PDB file of C-alpha atoms in Angstrom:
ATOM      1  CA  MET A 174       0.000   0.000   0.000  1.00 54.00           C
ATOM      2  CA  GLY A 175       1.512   3.339  -1.056  1.00 81.00           C
ATOM      3  CA  THR A 176       0.880   7.036  -0.689  1.00 90.00           C
ATOM      4  CA  THR A 177      -2.521   8.393  -1.664  1.00 93.00           C
ATOM      5  CA  TRP A 178      -3.156  11.950  -2.748  1.00 94.00           C
ATOM      6  CA  ILE A 179      -6.576  13.574  -2.802  1.00 95.00           C
ATOM      7  CA  VAL A 180      -7.333  16.423  -5.198  1.00 96.00           C
ATOM      8  CA  VAL A 181     -10.444  18.545  -4.664  1.00 96.00           C
ATOM      9  CA  ALA A 182     -11.242  21.231  -7.196  1.00 94.00           C
ATOM     10  CA  ASP A 183     -13.704  23.668  -8.652  1.00 92.00           C
ATOM     11  CA  SER A 184     -13.144  26.193 -11.434  1.00 88.00           C
ATOM     12  CA  ALA A 185     -11.402  28.682  -9.119  1.00 89.00           C
ATOM     13  CA  ARG A 186      -9.578  26.572  -6.527  1.00 93.00           C
ATOM     14  CA  ALA A 187      -7.792  23.240  -6.312  1.00 95.00           C
ATOM     15  CA  ARG A 188      -6.378  21.695  -3.171  1.00 96.00           C
ATOM     16  CA  VAL A 189      -4.065  18.708  -2.899  1.00 96.00           C
ATOM     17  CA  PHE A 190      -3.900  16.564   0.223  1.00 95.00           C
ATOM     18  CA  ASP A 191      -1.482  13.819   1.141  1.00 94.00           C
ATOM     19  CA  ALA A 192      -3.423  11.026   2.796  1.00 89.00           C
ATOM     20  CA  GLY A 193      -0.239   9.013   3.280  1.00 72.00           C
ATOM     21  CA  ARG A 194      -1.203   5.473   3.963  1.00 65.00           C
ATOM     22  CA  TYR A 195      -4.930   4.802   4.241  1.00 56.00           C
ATOM     23  CA  GLY A 196      -6.554   6.101   7.405  1.00 57.00           C
ATOM     24  CA  ARG A 197      -4.069   8.858   8.192  1.00 68.00           C
ATOM     25  CA  GLU A 198      -5.135  12.430   8.753  1.00 82.00           C
ATOM     26  CA  LEU A 199      -5.127  14.543   5.584  1.00 90.00           C
ATOM     27  CA  ASN A 200      -2.203  16.903   5.156  1.00 92.00           C
ATOM     28  CA  GLU A 201      -2.811  19.785   2.718  1.00 94.00           C
ATOM     29  CA  ILE A 202       0.277  20.177   0.537  1.00 95.00           C
ATOM     30  CA  GLU A 203      -0.933  22.582  -2.181  1.00 95.00           C
ATOM     31  CA  ASP A 204      -3.665  25.189  -2.588  1.00 94.00           C
ATOM     32  CA  PHE A 205      -4.045  26.572  -6.107  1.00 93.00           C
ATOM     33  CA  SER A 206      -6.157  29.632  -6.809  1.00 88.00           C
ATOM     34  CA  HIS A 207      -7.532  30.844 -10.131  1.00 65.00           C
ATOM     35  CA  PRO A 208      -9.198  34.202  -9.431  1.00 61.00           C
ATOM     36  CA  GLU A 209     -10.118  34.783 -13.102  1.00 57.00           C
ATOM     37  CA  SER A 210     -12.830  32.142 -12.705  1.00 53.00           C
ATOM     38  CA  ARG A 211     -14.642  34.414 -10.280  1.00 50.00           C
ATOM     39  CA  LEU A 212     -14.797  37.371 -12.692  1.00 47.00           C
ATOM     40  CA  HIS A 213     -17.850  38.353 -14.702  1.00 44.00           C
ATOM     41  CA  GLU A 214     -17.920  37.588 -18.409  1.00 49.00           C
ATOM     42  CA  GLY A 215     -17.407  41.244 -19.377  1.00 50.00           C
ATOM     43  CA  ASP A 216     -14.343  41.447 -17.141  1.00 46.00           C
ATOM     44  CA  LEU A 217     -12.857  38.337 -18.731  1.00 43.00           C
ATOM     45  CA  ARG A 218     -13.308  39.647 -22.264  1.00 48.00           C
ATOM     46  CA  THR A 219     -12.304  43.262 -21.795  1.00 44.00           C
ATOM     47  CA  GLY A 220     -10.477  43.464 -18.490  1.00 47.00           C
ATOM     48  CA  GLU A 221     -12.981  46.134 -17.443  1.00 44.00           C
ATOM     49  CA  SER A 222     -15.960  45.976 -15.162  1.00 44.00           C
ATOM     50  CA  GLY A 223     -18.503  45.719 -17.987  1.00 45.00           C
ATOM     51  CA  SER A 224     -21.622  47.759 -18.489  1.00 43.00           C
ATOM     52  CA  ARG A 225     -24.360  48.093 -15.910  1.00 43.00           C
ATOM     53  CA  GLN A 226     -26.606  46.044 -18.210  1.00 46.00           C
ATOM     54  CA  GLN A 227     -24.013  43.227 -18.387  1.00 46.00           C
ATOM     55  CA  ARG A 228     -23.624  43.226 -14.609  1.00 44.00           C
ATOM     56  CA  MET A 229     -27.394  43.033 -14.170  1.00 42.00           C
ATOM     57  CA  ALA A 230     -27.624  40.149 -16.653  1.00 47.00           C
ATOM     58  CA  MET A 231     -24.798  38.319 -14.892  1.00 44.00           C
ATOM     59  CA  ALA A 232     -26.493  38.823 -11.515  1.00 45.00           C
ATOM     60  CA  ARG A 233     -29.708  37.321 -12.889  1.00 41.00           C
ATOM     61  CA  SER A 234     -27.908  34.324 -14.388  1.00 44.00           C
ATOM     62  CA  ALA A 235     -25.248  33.759 -11.729  1.00 46.00           C
ATOM     63  CA  SER A 236     -26.207  30.109 -11.377  1.00 45.00           C
ATOM     64  CA  GLY A 237     -26.742  29.603 -15.101  1.00 50.00           C
ATOM     65  CA  PRO A 238     -24.469  27.873 -17.569  1.00 53.00           C
ATOM     66  CA  THR A 239     -20.878  28.944 -17.958  1.00 50.00           C
ATOM     67  CA  THR A 240     -19.856  31.240 -20.779  1.00 55.00           C
ATOM     68  CA  PRO A 241     -17.163  30.673 -23.411  1.00 67.00           C
ATOM     69  CA  ALA A 242     -14.612  32.876 -21.597  1.00 58.00           C
ATOM     70  CA  HIS A 243     -15.268  31.050 -18.326  1.00 57.00           C
ATOM     71  CA  ASP A 244     -14.918  27.716 -20.121  1.00 68.00           C
ATOM     72  CA  LYS A 245     -11.564  28.785 -21.546  1.00 70.00           C
ATOM     73  CA  HIS A 246     -10.268  29.868 -18.128  1.00 69.00           C
ATOM     74  CA  MET A 247     -11.545  26.686 -16.462  1.00 82.00           C
ATOM     75  CA  GLU A 248      -9.831  24.548 -19.111  1.00 89.00           C
ATOM     76  CA  GLY A 249      -6.533  26.391 -18.615  1.00 88.00           C
ATOM     77  CA  PHE A 250      -6.760  25.985 -14.843  1.00 91.00           C
ATOM     78  CA  ALA A 251      -7.542  22.261 -15.189  1.00 93.00           C
ATOM     79  CA  ARG A 252      -4.595  21.865 -17.578  1.00 94.00           C
ATOM     80  CA  ASP A 253      -2.265  23.501 -15.004  1.00 94.00           C
ATOM     81  CA  ILE A 254      -3.509  21.209 -12.229  1.00 95.00           C
ATOM     82  CA  ALA A 255      -3.147  18.164 -14.500  1.00 96.00           C
ATOM     83  CA  ARG A 256       0.463  19.131 -15.314  1.00 96.00           C
ATOM     84  CA  TYR A 257       1.202  19.431 -11.609  1.00 97.00           C
ATOM     85  CA  MET A 258      -0.308  15.983 -10.966  1.00 97.00           C
ATOM     86  CA  ASP A 259       1.533  14.403 -13.913  1.00 97.00           C
ATOM     87  CA  THR A 260       4.866  15.806 -12.663  1.00 97.00           C
ATOM     88  CA  ALA A 261       4.191  14.649  -9.090  1.00 97.00           C
ATOM     89  CA  ARG A 262       3.336  11.133 -10.289  1.00 97.00           C
ATOM     90  CA  HIS A 263       6.461  11.043 -12.459  1.00 96.00           C
ATOM     91  CA  ARG A 264       8.539  11.991  -9.393  1.00 96.00           C
ATOM     92  CA  GLY A 265       6.921   9.201  -7.362  1.00 95.00           C
ATOM     93  CA  ARG A 266       5.188  11.477  -4.877  1.00 95.00           C
ATOM     94  CA  PHE A 267       2.000   9.390  -4.869  1.00 95.00           C
ATOM     95  CA  ASP A 268       0.840   5.920  -5.880  1.00 94.00           C
ATOM     96  CA  LYS A 269      -2.926   6.386  -5.763  1.00 94.00           C
ATOM     97  CA  LEU A 270      -5.073   9.379  -6.529  1.00 95.00           C
ATOM     98  CA  ILE A 271      -8.595  10.318  -5.478  1.00 95.00           C
ATOM     99  CA  VAL A 272     -10.174  13.180  -7.417  1.00 96.00           C
ATOM    100  CA  ALA A 273     -13.253  15.046  -6.192  1.00 96.00           C
ATOM    101  CA  ALA A 274     -14.255  17.932  -8.407  1.00 95.00           C
ATOM    102  CA  ALA A 275     -17.188  19.886  -9.723  1.00 91.00           C
ATOM    103  CA  PRO A 276     -18.532  17.892 -12.702  1.00 93.00           C
ATOM    104  CA  ALA A 277     -17.221  20.163 -15.480  1.00 90.00           C
ATOM    105  CA  VAL A 278     -13.816  20.463 -13.800  1.00 93.00           C
ATOM    106  CA  LEU A 279     -13.610  16.703 -13.288  1.00 95.00           C
ATOM    107  CA  GLY A 280     -14.102  16.188 -17.022  1.00 94.00           C
ATOM    108  CA  GLU A 281     -11.413  18.740 -17.885  1.00 93.00           C
ATOM    109  CA  LEU A 282      -8.956  17.193 -15.431  1.00 94.00           C
ATOM    110  CA  ARG A 283      -9.616  13.758 -16.902  1.00 94.00           C
ATOM    111  CA  ASP A 284      -8.987  15.109 -20.401  1.00 94.00           C
ATOM    112  CA  HIS A 285      -5.657  16.717 -19.470  1.00 96.00           C
ATOM    113  CA  LEU A 286      -4.072  14.057 -17.238  1.00 97.00           C
ATOM    114  CA  ASP A 287      -1.661  11.739 -18.996  1.00 96.00           C
ATOM    115  CA  ALA A 288      -2.588   8.055 -19.241  1.00 97.00           C
ATOM    116  CA  SER A 289      -0.221   6.957 -16.451  1.00 96.00           C
ATOM    117  CA  THR A 290      -1.622   9.487 -13.998  1.00 97.00           C
ATOM    118  CA  ARG A 291      -5.217   8.589 -14.957  1.00 97.00           C
ATOM    119  CA  GLY A 292      -4.258   4.981 -14.207  1.00 97.00           C
ATOM    120  CA  CYS A 293      -3.416   5.979 -10.615  1.00 97.00           C
ATOM    121  CA  ILE A 294      -6.958   7.241  -9.973  1.00 97.00           C
ATOM    122  CA  SER A 295      -8.630   4.858  -7.545  1.00 95.00           C
ATOM    123  CA  ARG A 296     -11.785   6.919  -7.070  1.00 95.00           C
ATOM    124  CA  GLU A 297     -13.540   9.854  -8.731  1.00 96.00           C
ATOM    125  CA  ILE A 298     -16.244  11.908  -7.066  1.00 95.00           C
ATOM    126  CA  SER A 299     -18.270  14.323  -9.167  1.00 95.00           C
ATOM    127  CA  LYS A 300     -18.831  16.822  -6.380  1.00 94.00           C
ATOM    128  CA  ASN A 301     -17.338  20.177  -5.448  1.00 93.00           C
ATOM    129  CA  LEU A 302     -15.477  19.784  -2.141  1.00 93.00           C
ATOM    130  CA  ALA A 303     -12.919  22.553  -2.706  1.00 90.00           C
ATOM    131  CA  GLN A 304     -14.308  24.794   0.048  1.00 89.00           C
ATOM    132  CA  HIS A 305     -14.685  22.032   2.659  1.00 93.00           C
ATOM    133  CA  SER A 306     -12.275  21.582   5.569  1.00 92.00           C
ATOM    134  CA  ALA A 307      -9.768  18.718   5.551  1.00 91.00           C
ATOM    135  CA  GLU A 308     -11.800  16.989   8.265  1.00 91.00           C
ATOM    136  CA  GLU A 309     -15.020  17.253   6.237  1.00 92.00           C
ATOM    137  CA  ILE A 310     -13.289  15.930   3.126  1.00 92.00           C
ATOM    138  CA  GLN A 311     -11.842  12.993   5.011  1.00 89.00           C
ATOM    139  CA  SER A 312     -15.199  12.093   6.552  1.00 88.00           C
ATOM    140  CA  LEU A 313     -16.915  12.303   3.152  1.00 86.00           C
ATOM    141  CA  LEU A 314     -14.329  10.003   1.564  1.00 81.00           C
ATOM    142  CA  THR A 315     -14.348   7.272   4.213  1.00 73.00           C
TER     143      THR A 315
END
């Protein structure tokens, strides 16, 4: 039995925990932030705050589908996280991987991980746990 890492992610944050050998307390080893994912569509396209009308529309559809600019930023963030995981696996830092991510982010991570790293995944959870405490994450995974 080797070292297990747990990755929890959403479009704006990814956290990596070392679970060591099964049953050990989680140790957070990385916390990645992607603030662009929290910006409004107009801010992503122009770098400005957008018009009042755009802000109103975004407020009304805050829980609606993502926009092309948000998709592009989420994909780039997922690619960065995947590269980090691929490098860590190559260096032998973990043997098993558990990935819990918001559904769209989980798909992007899957697409960008290399085949060897994907082969280390022992469990996938299509749920956003990025804002949960280490204790909550551990209790949800056991």
